PDB file of C-alpha atoms and ligand atoms in Angstrom:
ATOM      1  CA  UNK H   1       0.000   0.000   0.000  1.00  0.00           C
ATOM      2  CA  UNK H   2       3.019   2.350   0.257  1.00  0.00           C
ATOM      3  CA  UNK H   3       4.043   4.755  -2.410  1.00  0.00           C
ATOM      4  CA  UNK H   4       7.548   6.011  -2.923  1.00  0.00           C
ATOM      5  CA  UNK H   5       6.757   9.703  -2.931  1.00  0.00           C
ATOM      6  CA  UNK H   6       7.084  11.962   0.087  1.00  0.00           C
ATOM      7  CA  UNK H   7       9.458  11.872   2.988  1.00  0.00           C
ATOM      8  CA  UNK H   8      10.287   8.637   4.762  1.00  0.00           C
ATOM      9  CA  UNK H   9       8.634   8.177   8.157  1.00  0.00           C
ATOM     10  CA  UNK H  10      10.307   6.067  10.831  1.00  0.00           C
ATOM     11  CA  UNK H  11       8.195   5.101  13.847  1.00  0.00           C
ATOM     12  CA  UNK H  12      10.172   4.031  16.912  1.00  0.00           C
ATOM     13  CA  UNK H  13       7.572   2.640  19.259  1.00  0.00           C
ATOM     14  CA  UNK H  14       5.437  -0.034  20.829  1.00  0.00           C
ATOM     15  CA  UNK H  15       3.728  -3.053  19.339  1.00  0.00           C
ATOM     16  CA  UNK H  16       1.000  -4.633  21.479  1.00  0.00           C
ATOM     17  CA  UNK H  17      -1.668  -7.265  21.445  1.00  0.00           C
ATOM     18  CA  UNK H  18      -4.912  -5.628  22.626  1.00  0.00           C
ATOM     19  CA  UNK H  19      -7.200  -7.762  24.800  1.00  0.00           C
ATOM     20  CA  UNK H  20     -10.523  -5.926  24.733  1.00  0.00           C
ATOM     21  CA  UNK H  21     -13.596  -6.387  26.927  1.00  0.00           C
ATOM     22  CA  UNK H  22     -16.881  -4.610  26.160  1.00  0.00           C
ATOM     23  CA  UNK H  23     -18.712  -3.347  29.246  1.00  0.00           C
ATOM     24  CA  UNK H  24     -21.890  -1.307  29.709  1.00  0.00           C
ATOM     25  CA  UNK H  25     -19.962   1.034  31.984  1.00  0.00           C
ATOM     26  CA  UNK H  26     -16.475   0.998  33.497  1.00  0.00           C
ATOM     27  CA  UNK H  27     -16.137  -0.751  36.877  1.00  0.00           C
ATOM     28  CA  UNK H  28     -15.512   1.225  40.065  1.00  0.00           C
ATOM     29  CA  UNK H  29     -12.415   0.217  42.087  1.00  0.00           C
ATOM     30  CA  UNK H  30     -13.199  -3.058  43.866  1.00  0.00           C
ATOM     31  CA  UNK H  31     -16.195  -3.806  41.620  1.00  0.00           C
ATOM     32  CA  UNK H  32     -16.655  -6.855  39.380  1.00  0.00           C
ATOM     33  CA  UNK H  33     -18.745  -6.490  36.215  1.00  0.00           C
ATOM     34  CA  UNK H  34     -19.774  -8.892  33.488  1.00  0.00           C
ATOM     35  CA  UNK H  35     -18.524  -8.018  30.016  1.00  0.00           C
ATOM     36  CA  UNK H  36     -18.332  -9.476  26.541  1.00  0.00           C
ATOM     37  CA  UNK H  37     -15.795  -9.662  23.731  1.00  0.00           C
ATOM     38  CA  UNK H  38     -12.441 -10.810  25.046  1.00  0.00           C
ATOM     39  CA  UNK H  39     -10.916 -10.735  21.586  1.00  0.00           C
ATOM     40  CA  UNK H  40      -7.242 -10.045  20.876  1.00  0.00           C
ATOM     41  CA  UNK H  41      -6.319  -7.604  18.131  1.00  0.00           C
ATOM     42  CA  UNK H  42      -3.315  -5.619  16.935  1.00  0.00           C
ATOM     43  CA  UNK H  43      -2.410  -2.499  18.906  1.00  0.00           C
ATOM     44  CA  UNK H  44       0.356  -0.499  20.526  1.00  0.00           C
ATOM     45  CA  UNK H  45       0.594   3.241  19.972  1.00  0.00           C
ATOM     46  CA  UNK H  46       3.688   2.908  17.806  1.00  0.00           C
ATOM     47  CA  UNK H  47       2.283   0.184  15.575  1.00  0.00           C
ATOM     48  CA  UNK H  48      -1.117   1.871  15.422  1.00  0.00           C
ATOM     49  CA  UNK H  49       0.421   5.112  14.168  1.00  0.00           C
ATOM     50  CA  UNK H  50       2.663   3.263  11.706  1.00  0.00           C
ATOM     51  CA  UNK H  51      -0.306   1.340  10.275  1.00  0.00           C
ATOM     52  CA  UNK H  52      -2.454   4.468  10.050  1.00  0.00           C
ATOM     53  CA  UNK H  53       0.237   6.355   8.118  1.00  0.00           C
ATOM     54  CA  UNK H  54       1.138   3.430   5.847  1.00  0.00           C
ATOM     55  CA  UNK H  55      -2.504   2.725   4.968  1.00  0.00           C
ATOM     56  CA  UNK H  56      -2.793   6.363   3.908  1.00  0.00           C
ATOM     57  CA  UNK H  57       0.023   5.903   1.418  1.00  0.00           C
ATOM     58  CA  UNK H  58       3.045   7.056   3.425  1.00  0.00           C
ATOM     59  CA  UNK H  59       6.411   5.299   3.271  1.00  0.00           C
ATOM     60  CA  UNK H  60       6.794   3.963   6.807  1.00  0.00           C
ATOM     61  CA  UNK H  61       9.378   1.882   8.631  1.00  0.00           C
ATOM     62  CA  UNK H  62       8.536   0.493  12.073  1.00  0.00           C
ATOM     63  CA  UNK H  63      11.308   0.005  14.647  1.00  0.00           C
ATOM     64  CA  UNK H  64      10.151  -2.073  17.614  1.00  0.00           C
ATOM     65  CA  UNK H  65       9.950  -5.532  19.127  1.00  0.00           C
ATOM     66  CA  UNK H  66       7.546  -8.389  19.748  1.00  0.00           C
ATOM     67  CA  UNK H  67       7.978 -11.437  21.961  1.00  0.00           C
ATOM     68  CA  UNK H  68       8.207 -15.142  21.244  1.00  0.00           C
ATOM     69  CA  UNK H  69       4.619 -15.877  22.341  1.00  0.00           C
ATOM     70  CA  UNK H  70       1.524 -16.482  20.219  1.00  0.00           C
ATOM     71  CA  UNK H  71       0.371 -12.879  20.677  1.00  0.00           C
ATOM     72  CA  UNK H  72       3.161 -11.682  18.367  1.00  0.00           C
ATOM     73  CA  UNK H  73       1.399 -12.978  15.261  1.00  0.00           C
ATOM     74  CA  UNK H  74      -1.812 -11.131  16.088  1.00  0.00           C
ATOM     75  CA  UNK H  75       0.085  -7.964  16.999  1.00  0.00           C
ATOM     76  CA  UNK H  76       1.741  -7.851  13.564  1.00  0.00           C
ATOM     77  CA  UNK H  77      -1.294  -8.678  11.377  1.00  0.00           C
ATOM     78  CA  UNK H  78      -2.152  -5.168  10.229  1.00  0.00           C
ATOM     79  CA  UNK H  79       1.447  -3.993  10.001  1.00  0.00           C
ATOM     80  CA  UNK H  80       2.002  -6.832   7.510  1.00  0.00           C
ATOM     81  CA  UNK H  81      -0.966  -5.783   5.406  1.00  0.00           C
ATOM     82  CA  UNK H  82      -0.276  -2.053   5.626  1.00  0.00           C
ATOM     83  CA  UNK H  83       2.846  -2.091   3.478  1.00  0.00           C
ATOM     84  CA  UNK H  84       5.033  -0.715   6.296  1.00  0.00           C
ATOM     85  CA  UNK H  85       8.653  -1.908   6.274  1.00  0.00           C
ATOM     86  CA  UNK H  86       8.931  -4.429   9.115  1.00  0.00           C
ATOM     87  CA  UNK H  87      12.621  -5.340   8.733  1.00  0.00           C
ATOM     88  CA  UNK H  88      13.552  -3.400  11.900  1.00  0.00           C
ATOM     89  CA  UNK H  89      11.092  -5.290  14.122  1.00  0.00           C
ATOM     90  CA  UNK H  90      12.930  -7.720  16.393  1.00  0.00           C
ATOM     91  CA  UNK H  91      11.640 -10.834  18.103  1.00  0.00           C
ATOM     92  CA  UNK H  92      12.960 -10.983  21.656  1.00  0.00           C
ATOM     93  CA  UNK H  93      12.619 -13.638  24.357  1.00  0.00           C
ATOM     94  CA  UNK H  94       9.504 -13.258  26.493  1.00  0.00           C
ATOM     95  CA  UNK H  95       5.980 -11.967  25.956  1.00  0.00           C
ATOM     96  CA  UNK H  96       4.716  -9.434  23.422  1.00  0.00           C
ATOM     97  CA  UNK H  97       3.438  -6.147  24.847  1.00  0.00           C
ATOM     98  CA  UNK H  98      -0.118  -6.567  26.088  1.00  0.00           C
ATOM     99  CA  UNK H  99      -2.829  -3.931  26.510  1.00  0.00           C
ATOM    100  CA  UNK H 100      -5.863  -4.720  28.636  1.00  0.00           C
ATOM    101  CA  UNK H 101      -8.699  -2.550  27.376  1.00  0.00           C
ATOM    102  CA  UNK H 102     -12.276  -1.976  28.471  1.00  0.00           C
ATOM    103  CA  UNK H 103     -14.676  -0.219  26.119  1.00  0.00           C
ATOM    104  CA  UNK H 104     -17.981   1.054  27.520  1.00  0.00           C
ATOM    105  CA  UNK H 105     -21.265   1.501  25.655  1.00  0.00           C
ATOM    106  CA  UNK H 106     -20.505   5.193  25.092  1.00  0.00           C
ATOM    107  CA  UNK H 107     -17.292   4.243  23.250  1.00  0.00           C
ATOM    108  CA  UNK H 108     -14.871   5.455  25.962  1.00  0.00           C
ATOM    109  CA  UNK H 109     -12.021   3.188  26.993  1.00  0.00           C
ATOM    110  CA  UNK H 110      -9.576   2.460  29.791  1.00  0.00           C
ATOM    111  CA  UNK H 111      -6.198   0.927  28.929  1.00  0.00           C
ATOM    112  CA  UNK H 112      -3.482  -0.747  30.984  1.00  0.00           C
ATOM    113  CA  UNK H 113      -0.281  -1.566  29.092  1.00  0.00           C
ATOM    114  CA  UNK H 114       2.154  -4.300  30.144  1.00  0.00           C
ATOM    115  CA  UNK H 115       5.286  -3.472  28.105  1.00  0.00           C
ATOM    116  CA  UNK H 116       6.685  -6.994  27.497  1.00  0.00           C
ATOM    117  CA  UNK H 117       8.987  -6.905  24.460  1.00  0.00           C
ATOM    118  CA  UNK H 118       8.598  -3.108  24.144  1.00  0.00           C
ATOM    119  CA  UNK H 119      10.879  -2.810  27.179  1.00  0.00           C
ATOM    120  CA  UNK H 120      13.749  -4.008  24.968  1.00  0.00           C
ATOM    121  CA  UNK H 121      13.546  -0.919  22.725  1.00  0.00           C
ATOM    122  CA  UNK H 122      16.418   0.714  24.618  1.00  0.00           C
ATOM    123  CA  UNK H 123      19.153   3.084  23.423  1.00  0.00           C
ATOM    124  CA  UNK H 124      21.296   0.042  22.568  1.00  0.00           C
ATOM    125  CA  UNK H 125      18.465  -1.416  20.470  1.00  0.00           C
ATOM    126  CA  UNK H 126      17.786   1.901  18.735  1.00  0.00           C
ATOM    127  CA  UNK H 127      21.497   2.302  17.929  1.00  0.00           C
ATOM    128  CA  UNK H 128      21.281  -0.809  15.749  1.00  0.00           C
ATOM    129  CA  UNK H 129      18.980   1.170  13.467  1.00  0.00           C
ATOM    130  CA  UNK H 130      20.867   4.452  13.563  1.00  0.00           C
ATOM    131  CA  UNK H 131      21.128   4.759   9.795  1.00  0.00           C
ATOM    132  CA  UNK H 132      17.398   4.358   9.275  1.00  0.00           C
ATOM    133  CA  UNK H 133      16.697   7.051  11.855  1.00  0.00           C
ATOM    134  CA  UNK H 134      19.372   9.432  10.571  1.00  0.00           C
ATOM    135  CA  UNK H 135      17.984   9.166   7.036  1.00  0.00           C
ATOM    136  CA  UNK H 136      14.314   9.567   7.992  1.00  0.00           C
ATOM    137  CA  UNK H 137      12.507  12.747   7.005  1.00  0.00           C
ATOM    138  CA  UNK H 138      10.193  12.311  10.000  1.00  0.00           C
ATOM    139  CA  UNK H 139      10.769  10.319  13.184  1.00  0.00           C
ATOM    140  CA  UNK H 140       7.559   9.639  15.103  1.00  0.00           C
ATOM    141  CA  UNK H 141       7.653   8.699  18.794  1.00  0.00           C
ATOM    142  CA  UNK H 142       5.233   7.924  21.620  1.00  0.00           C
ATOM    143  CA  UNK H 143       5.656   7.165  25.338  1.00  0.00           C
ATOM    144  CA  UNK H 144       5.493   3.362  25.358  1.00  0.00           C
ATOM    145  CA  UNK H 145       9.202   2.510  24.971  1.00  0.00           C
ATOM    146  CA  UNK H 146      12.006   3.038  27.514  1.00  0.00           C
ATOM    147  CA  UNK H 147      13.078   6.673  27.933  1.00  0.00           C
ATOM    148  CA  UNK H 148      16.660   5.985  26.855  1.00  0.00           C
ATOM    149  CA  UNK H 149      15.437   4.433  23.588  1.00  0.00           C
ATOM    150  CA  UNK H 150      13.151   7.418  23.008  1.00  0.00           C
ATOM    151  CA  UNK H 151      15.966   9.886  23.731  1.00  0.00           C
ATOM    152  CA  UNK H 152      18.477   8.091  21.489  1.00  0.00           C
ATOM    153  CA  UNK H 153      16.002   8.103  18.603  1.00  0.00           C
ATOM    154  CA  UNK H 154      15.570  11.879  18.962  1.00  0.00           C
ATOM    155  CA  UNK H 155      19.325  12.415  19.247  1.00  0.00           C
ATOM    156  CA  UNK H 156      19.946  10.386  16.078  1.00  0.00           C
ATOM    157  CA  UNK H 157      17.237  12.132  14.064  1.00  0.00           C
ATOM    158  CA  UNK H 158      18.410  14.668  11.517  1.00  0.00           C
ATOM    159  CA  UNK H 159      14.934  15.451  10.220  1.00  0.00           C
ATOM    160  CA  UNK H 160      11.618  16.432  11.750  1.00  0.00           C
ATOM    161  CA  UNK H 161      10.658  14.864  15.079  1.00  0.00           C
ATOM    162  CA  UNK H 162       6.973  14.397  15.873  1.00  0.00           C
ATOM    163  CA  UNK H 163       6.245  13.362  19.457  1.00  0.00           C
ATOM    164  CA  UNK H 164       2.950  12.038  20.759  1.00  0.00           C
ATOM    165  CA  UNK H 165       3.942  11.688  24.411  1.00  0.00           C
ATOM    166  CA  UNK H 166       1.226   9.200  25.294  1.00  0.00           C
ATOM    167  CA  UNK H 167       1.393   8.086  27.968  1.00  0.00           C
ATOM    168  CA  UNK H 168       3.314  10.999  29.506  1.00  0.00           C
ATOM    169  CA  UNK H 169       6.478   9.409  30.876  1.00  0.00           C
ATOM    170  CA  UNK H 170       9.642  11.141  32.089  1.00  0.00           C
ATOM    171  CA  UNK H 171      11.933  11.812  29.112  1.00  0.00           C
ATOM    172  CA  UNK H 172      14.789  14.254  28.560  1.00  0.00           C
ATOM    173  CA  UNK H 173      13.511  17.804  28.295  1.00  0.00           C
ATOM    174  CA  UNK H 174      15.909  18.727  25.496  1.00  0.00           C
ATOM    175  CA  UNK H 175      14.765  15.742  23.434  1.00  0.00           C
ATOM    176  CA  UNK H 176      11.104  16.494  24.160  1.00  0.00           C
ATOM    177  CA  UNK H 177      11.544  20.096  23.009  1.00  0.00           C
ATOM    178  CA  UNK H 178      12.671  18.815  19.585  1.00  0.00           C
ATOM    179  CA  UNK H 179       9.010  17.927  18.940  1.00  0.00           C
ATOM    180  CA  UNK H 180       7.539  19.714  15.912  1.00  0.00           C
ATOM    181  CA  UNK H 181       4.761  19.230  16.683  1.00  0.00           C
ATOM    182  CA  UNK H 182       4.274  18.009  20.221  1.00  0.00           C
ATOM    183  CA  UNK H 183       0.996  16.102  19.843  1.00  0.00           C
ATOM    184  CA  UNK H 184      -0.993  15.737  23.079  1.00  0.00           C
ATOM    185  CA  UNK H 185      -4.508  15.809  24.433  1.00  0.00           C
ATOM    186  CA  UNK H 186      -5.468  18.310  27.158  1.00  0.00           C
ATOM    187  CA  UNK H 187      -4.646  15.954  29.999  1.00  0.00           C
ATOM    188  CA  UNK H 188      -1.270  15.045  28.532  1.00  0.00           C
ATOM    189  CA  UNK H 189      -0.492  18.696  27.779  1.00  0.00           C
ATOM    190  CA  UNK H 190      -0.964  19.582  31.458  1.00  0.00           C
ATOM    191  CA  UNK H 191       1.224  16.625  32.511  1.00  0.00           C
ATOM    192  CA  UNK H 192       3.973  17.736  30.109  1.00  0.00           C
ATOM    193  CA  UNK H 193       3.898  21.208  31.688  1.00  0.00           C
ATOM    194  CA  UNK H 194       4.236  19.556  35.122  1.00  0.00           C
ATOM    195  CA  UNK H 195       7.161  17.528  33.873  1.00  0.00           C
ATOM    196  CA  UNK H 196       8.885  20.652  32.584  1.00  0.00           C
ATOM    197  CA  UNK H 197       8.519  22.204  36.044  1.00  0.00           C
ATOM    198  CA  UNK H 198       5.967  24.821  34.975  1.00  0.00           C
ATOM    199  CA  UNK H 199       2.552  23.493  36.099  1.00  0.00           C
ATOM    200  CA  UNK H 200      -0.418  24.634  34.022  1.00  0.00           C
ATOM    201  CA  UNK H 201      -2.171  27.720  35.345  1.00  0.00           C
ATOM    202  CA  UNK H 202      -5.488  26.713  33.748  1.00  0.00           C
ATOM    203  CA  UNK H 203      -7.321  23.816  32.121  1.00  0.00           C
ATOM    204  CA  UNK H 204      -8.369  25.948  29.143  1.00  0.00           C
ATOM    205  CA  UNK H 205      -6.968  24.236  25.994  1.00  0.00           C
ATOM    206  CA  UNK H 206      -5.933  27.483  24.283  1.00  0.00           C
ATOM    207  CA  UNK H 207      -4.000  28.580  27.356  1.00  0.00           C
ATOM    208  CA  UNK H 208      -2.418  25.131  27.685  1.00  0.00           C
ATOM    209  CA  UNK H 209      -1.175  25.300  24.096  1.00  0.00           C
ATOM    210  CA  UNK H 210       0.141  28.821  24.686  1.00  0.00           C
ATOM    211  CA  UNK H 211       1.938  27.710  27.862  1.00  0.00           C
ATOM    212  CA  UNK H 212       3.490  24.765  26.005  1.00  0.00           C
ATOM    213  CA  UNK H 213       4.694  27.098  23.236  1.00  0.00           C
ATOM    214  CA  UNK H 214       6.209  29.341  25.914  1.00  0.00           C
ATOM    215  CA  UNK H 215       8.221  26.306  27.001  1.00  0.00           C
ATOM    216  CA  UNK H 216      10.036  26.372  23.673  1.00  0.00           C
ATOM    217  CA  UNK H 217       8.069  23.977  21.446  1.00  0.00           C
ATOM    218  CA  UNK H 218       8.157  24.920  17.766  1.00  0.00           C
ATOM    219  CA  UNK H 219       4.581  23.742  17.374  1.00  0.00           C
ATOM    220  CA  UNK H 220       1.864  22.018  19.384  1.00  0.00           C
ATOM    221  CA  UNK H 221      -1.164  20.057  18.215  1.00  0.00           C
ATOM    222  CA  UNK H 222      -3.703  19.431  20.967  1.00  0.00           C
ATOM    223  CA  UNK H 223      -6.479  16.930  20.276  1.00  0.00           C
ATOM    224  CA  UNK H 224      -9.794  17.726  21.971  1.00  0.00           C
ATOM    225  CA  UNK H 225     -11.960  14.688  21.137  1.00  0.00           C
ATOM    226  CA  UNK H 226     -15.387  15.733  19.852  1.00  0.00           C
ATOM    227  CA  UNK H 227     -14.243  19.373  19.982  1.00  0.00           C
ATOM    228  CA  UNK H 228     -11.610  18.834  17.288  1.00  0.00           C
ATOM    229  CA  UNK H 229      -8.062  20.041  17.811  1.00  0.00           C
ATOM    230  CA  UNK H 230      -5.911  23.124  18.240  1.00  0.00           C
ATOM    231  CA  UNK H 231      -2.795  23.850  16.219  1.00  0.00           C
ATOM    232  CA  UNK H 232      -0.395  26.245  17.893  1.00  0.00           C
ATOM    233  CA  UNK H 233       2.739  27.899  16.586  1.00  0.00           C
ATOM    234  CA  UNK H 234       4.345  30.953  18.190  1.00  0.00           C
ATOM    235  CA  UNK H 235       1.835  33.789  17.833  1.00  0.00           C
ATOM    236  CA  UNK H 236      -0.858  31.704  16.115  1.00  0.00           C
ATOM    237  CA  UNK H 237      -3.595  29.387  17.405  1.00  0.00           C
ATOM    238  CA  UNK H 238      -5.935  27.665  14.951  1.00  0.00           C
ATOM    239  CA  UNK H 239      -9.032  25.654  15.866  1.00  0.00           C
ATOM    240  CA  UNK H 240      -9.450  22.493  13.786  1.00  0.00           C
ATOM    241  CA  UNK H 241     -13.008  21.168  13.448  1.00  0.00           C
ATOM    242  CA  UNK H 242     -13.864  17.488  13.606  1.00  0.00           C
ATOM    243  CA  UNK H 243     -16.772  15.642  11.974  1.00  0.00           C
ATOM    244  CA  UNK H 244     -19.772  14.878  14.205  1.00  0.00           C
ATOM    245  CA  UNK H 245     -19.863  11.108  14.588  1.00  0.00           C
ATOM    246  CA  UNK H 246     -21.413   8.462  16.820  1.00  0.00           C
ATOM    247  CA  UNK H 247     -18.413   7.003  18.689  1.00  0.00           C
ATOM    248  CA  UNK H 248     -18.396   3.201  18.910  1.00  0.00           C
ATOM    249  CA  UNK H 249     -14.862   2.712  20.252  1.00  0.00           C
ATOM    250  CA  UNK H 250     -12.304   5.483  20.683  1.00  0.00           C
ATOM    251  CA  UNK H 251      -9.418   3.014  21.164  1.00  0.00           C
ATOM    252  CA  UNK H 252      -6.588   4.058  18.872  1.00  0.00           C
ATOM    253  CA  UNK H 253      -8.431   7.008  17.336  1.00  0.00           C
ATOM    254  CA  UNK H 254      -5.756   9.359  18.697  1.00  0.00           C
ATOM    255  CA  UNK H 255      -3.183   7.125  17.014  1.00  0.00           C
ATOM    256  CA  UNK H 256      -5.130   7.307  13.754  1.00  0.00           C
ATOM    257  CA  UNK H 257      -4.936  11.110  14.096  1.00  0.00           C
ATOM    258  CA  UNK H 258      -1.160  10.933  14.693  1.00  0.00           C
ATOM    259  CA  UNK H 259      -0.544   8.580  11.760  1.00  0.00           C
ATOM    260  CA  UNK H 260      -2.652  10.676   9.412  1.00  0.00           C
ATOM    261  CA  UNK H 261      -0.933  13.866  10.585  1.00  0.00           C
ATOM    262  CA  UNK H 262       2.558  12.565   9.770  1.00  0.00           C
ATOM    263  CA  UNK H 263       1.352  11.009   6.514  1.00  0.00           C
ATOM    264  CA  UNK H 264       0.180  14.471   5.366  1.00  0.00           C
ATOM    265  CA  UNK H 265       3.297  16.208   6.708  1.00  0.00           C
ATOM    266  CA  UNK H 266       5.413  13.710   4.778  1.00  0.00           C
ATOM    267  CA  UNK H 267       3.659  14.852   1.586  1.00  0.00           C
ATOM    268  CA  UNK H 268       4.712  18.425   2.342  1.00  0.00           C
ATOM    269  CA  UNK H 269       1.419  19.676   3.814  1.00  0.00           C
ATOM    270  CA  UNK H 270       1.438  22.396   6.457  1.00  0.00           C
ATOM    271  CA  UNK H 271       0.399  21.661  10.026  1.00  0.00           C
ATOM    272  CA  UNK H 272      -3.124  23.092   9.721  1.00  0.00           C
ATOM    273  CA  UNK H 273      -3.916  21.133   6.559  1.00  0.00           C
ATOM    274  CA  UNK H 274      -2.412  17.979   8.080  1.00  0.00           C
ATOM    275  CA  UNK H 275      -4.371  18.352  11.337  1.00  0.00           C
ATOM    276  CA  UNK H 276      -7.613  19.022   9.440  1.00  0.00           C
ATOM    277  CA  UNK H 277      -7.174  15.744   7.562  1.00  0.00           C
ATOM    278  CA  UNK H 278      -6.069  13.928  10.739  1.00  0.00           C
ATOM    279  CA  UNK H 279      -9.245  15.005  12.571  1.00  0.00           C
ATOM    280  CA  UNK H 280     -11.356  13.319   9.883  1.00  0.00           C
ATOM    281  CA  UNK H 281      -9.259  10.150  10.067  1.00  0.00           C
ATOM    282  CA  UNK H 282      -9.418  10.070  13.879  1.00  0.00           C
ATOM    283  CA  UNK H 283     -13.203  10.543  13.776  1.00  0.00           C
ATOM    284  CA  UNK H 284     -13.568   7.736  11.242  1.00  0.00           C
ATOM    285  CA  UNK H 285     -11.554   5.376  13.462  1.00  0.00           C
ATOM    286  CA  UNK H 286     -13.832   6.101  16.447  1.00  0.00           C
ATOM    287  CA  UNK H 287     -16.871   4.867  14.505  1.00  0.00           C
ATOM    288  CA  UNK H 288     -15.461   1.339  14.314  1.00  0.00           C
ATOM    289  CA  UNK H 289     -14.308  -1.176  16.936  1.00  0.00           C
ATOM    290  CA  UNK H 290     -10.647  -1.791  17.736  1.00  0.00           C
ATOM    291  CA  UNK H 291      -7.512   0.176  16.963  1.00  0.00           C
ATOM    292  CA  UNK H 292      -5.810  -0.789  13.683  1.00  0.00           C
ATOM    293  CA  UNK H 293      -8.887  -2.635  12.431  1.00  0.00           C
ATOM    294  CA  UNK H 294     -10.730   0.704  12.440  1.00  0.00           C
ATOM    295  CA  UNK H 295      -8.268   2.627  10.260  1.00  0.00           C
ATOM    296  CA  UNK H 296      -9.106   3.934   6.784  1.00  0.00           C
ATOM    297  CA  UNK H 297      -7.187   3.498   3.557  1.00  0.00           C
ATOM    298  CA  UNK H 298      -6.725   5.950   0.709  1.00  0.00           C
ATOM    299  CA  UNK H 299     -10.011   4.860  -0.849  1.00  0.00           C
ATOM    300  CA  UNK H 300     -12.128   5.235   2.308  1.00  0.00           C
ATOM    301  CA  UNK H 301     -14.896   7.806   2.265  1.00  0.00           C
ATOM    302  CA  UNK H 302     -13.999   9.857   5.350  1.00  0.00           C
ATOM    303  CA  UNK H 303     -16.607  11.775   7.352  1.00  0.00           C
ATOM    304  CA  UNK H 304     -16.729  15.444   6.524  1.00  0.00           C
ATOM    305  CA  UNK H 305     -16.479  18.443   8.839  1.00  0.00           C
ATOM    306  CA  UNK H 306     -19.086  20.391   6.841  1.00  0.00           C
ATOM    307  CA  UNK H 307     -22.738  19.740   7.667  1.00  0.00           C
TER     308      UNK H 307
HETATM  309  O1  RIB D 401      -3.823   4.203  21.846  1.00  0.00           O
HETATM  310  C1  RIB D 401      -4.406   2.940  21.861  1.00  0.00           C
HETATM  311  C2  RIB D 401      -3.355   1.900  22.172  1.00  0.00           C
HETATM  312  O2  RIB D 401      -2.853   2.117  23.469  1.00  0.00           O
HETATM  313  C3  RIB D 401      -3.870   0.479  22.173  1.00  0.00           C
HETATM  314  O3  RIB D 401      -3.792  -0.118  20.911  1.00  0.00           O
HETATM  315  C4  RIB D 401      -3.001  -0.176  23.225  1.00  0.00           C
HETATM  316  O4  RIB D 401      -2.175  -1.174  22.736  1.00  0.00           O
HETATM  317  C5  RIB D 401      -2.202   0.945  23.886  1.00  0.00           C
HETATM  318  O5  RIB D 401      -0.918   1.014  23.414  1.00  0.00           O
END
């Protein structure tokens, strides 16, 4: 499904098997609920974003690891079909990363990630792929690999670095500030400000983006769920609309947004155009169950933001 136009994207990130239970509502602490589903599907924020970008025609290489268990096969299914280059995915002793997910009737999810093989994506591991990273036009990172692997990938990058720090984990501030854009939701944006030692003064998204820009980021994209997104560059904030949809499962829709964003950036689009497209892709993904299984291709009729 890849083309050979545009800049090369290298994703250094996690590959998980997602074990998903459907529940009417999320359990309270100490509560047991009956659910349904229990199926395993391909996930991991790194792999999700790689698949999303590759299915949209971008040239993508995935750097990551799976384990020697049976989950590995399931975790790689969509990557195989997406056309992403998988030659930098290692198989390491032990289990594949596992995400335990609950999805409620309103489409909202909770996720617990057990890193498994993703814990082997250290600086030493990343160094083995230094040439790929150095030559990449865009390096895309998330927060599900060890911090030293994340930091080495940024240090090796000679192109654009896009960081979706989800989950927000402690990483080097200098490496984090290379993000262009930093891609976060409101909650993550506030946590990043905490991490940088400048706690947010407000929960207002526009102010959060402004405060992040004041911390030295070249650009910030903040996703706001049904409210769309904000694109911030020094001196300019732009609201990005999102299509109105009926959410079925929001698992991985943020990753669909991230993958679509870098796919467009790799074609030379500006941040506002890329985020406008990404909002439509993220919305589409939320109307279908699962993470990678819900992602569009180039021929998909995406929902529109005009009504
Ligand atoms: O963002 C969704 C993803 O988070 C899931 O696929 C799960 O594997 C976790 O990484």
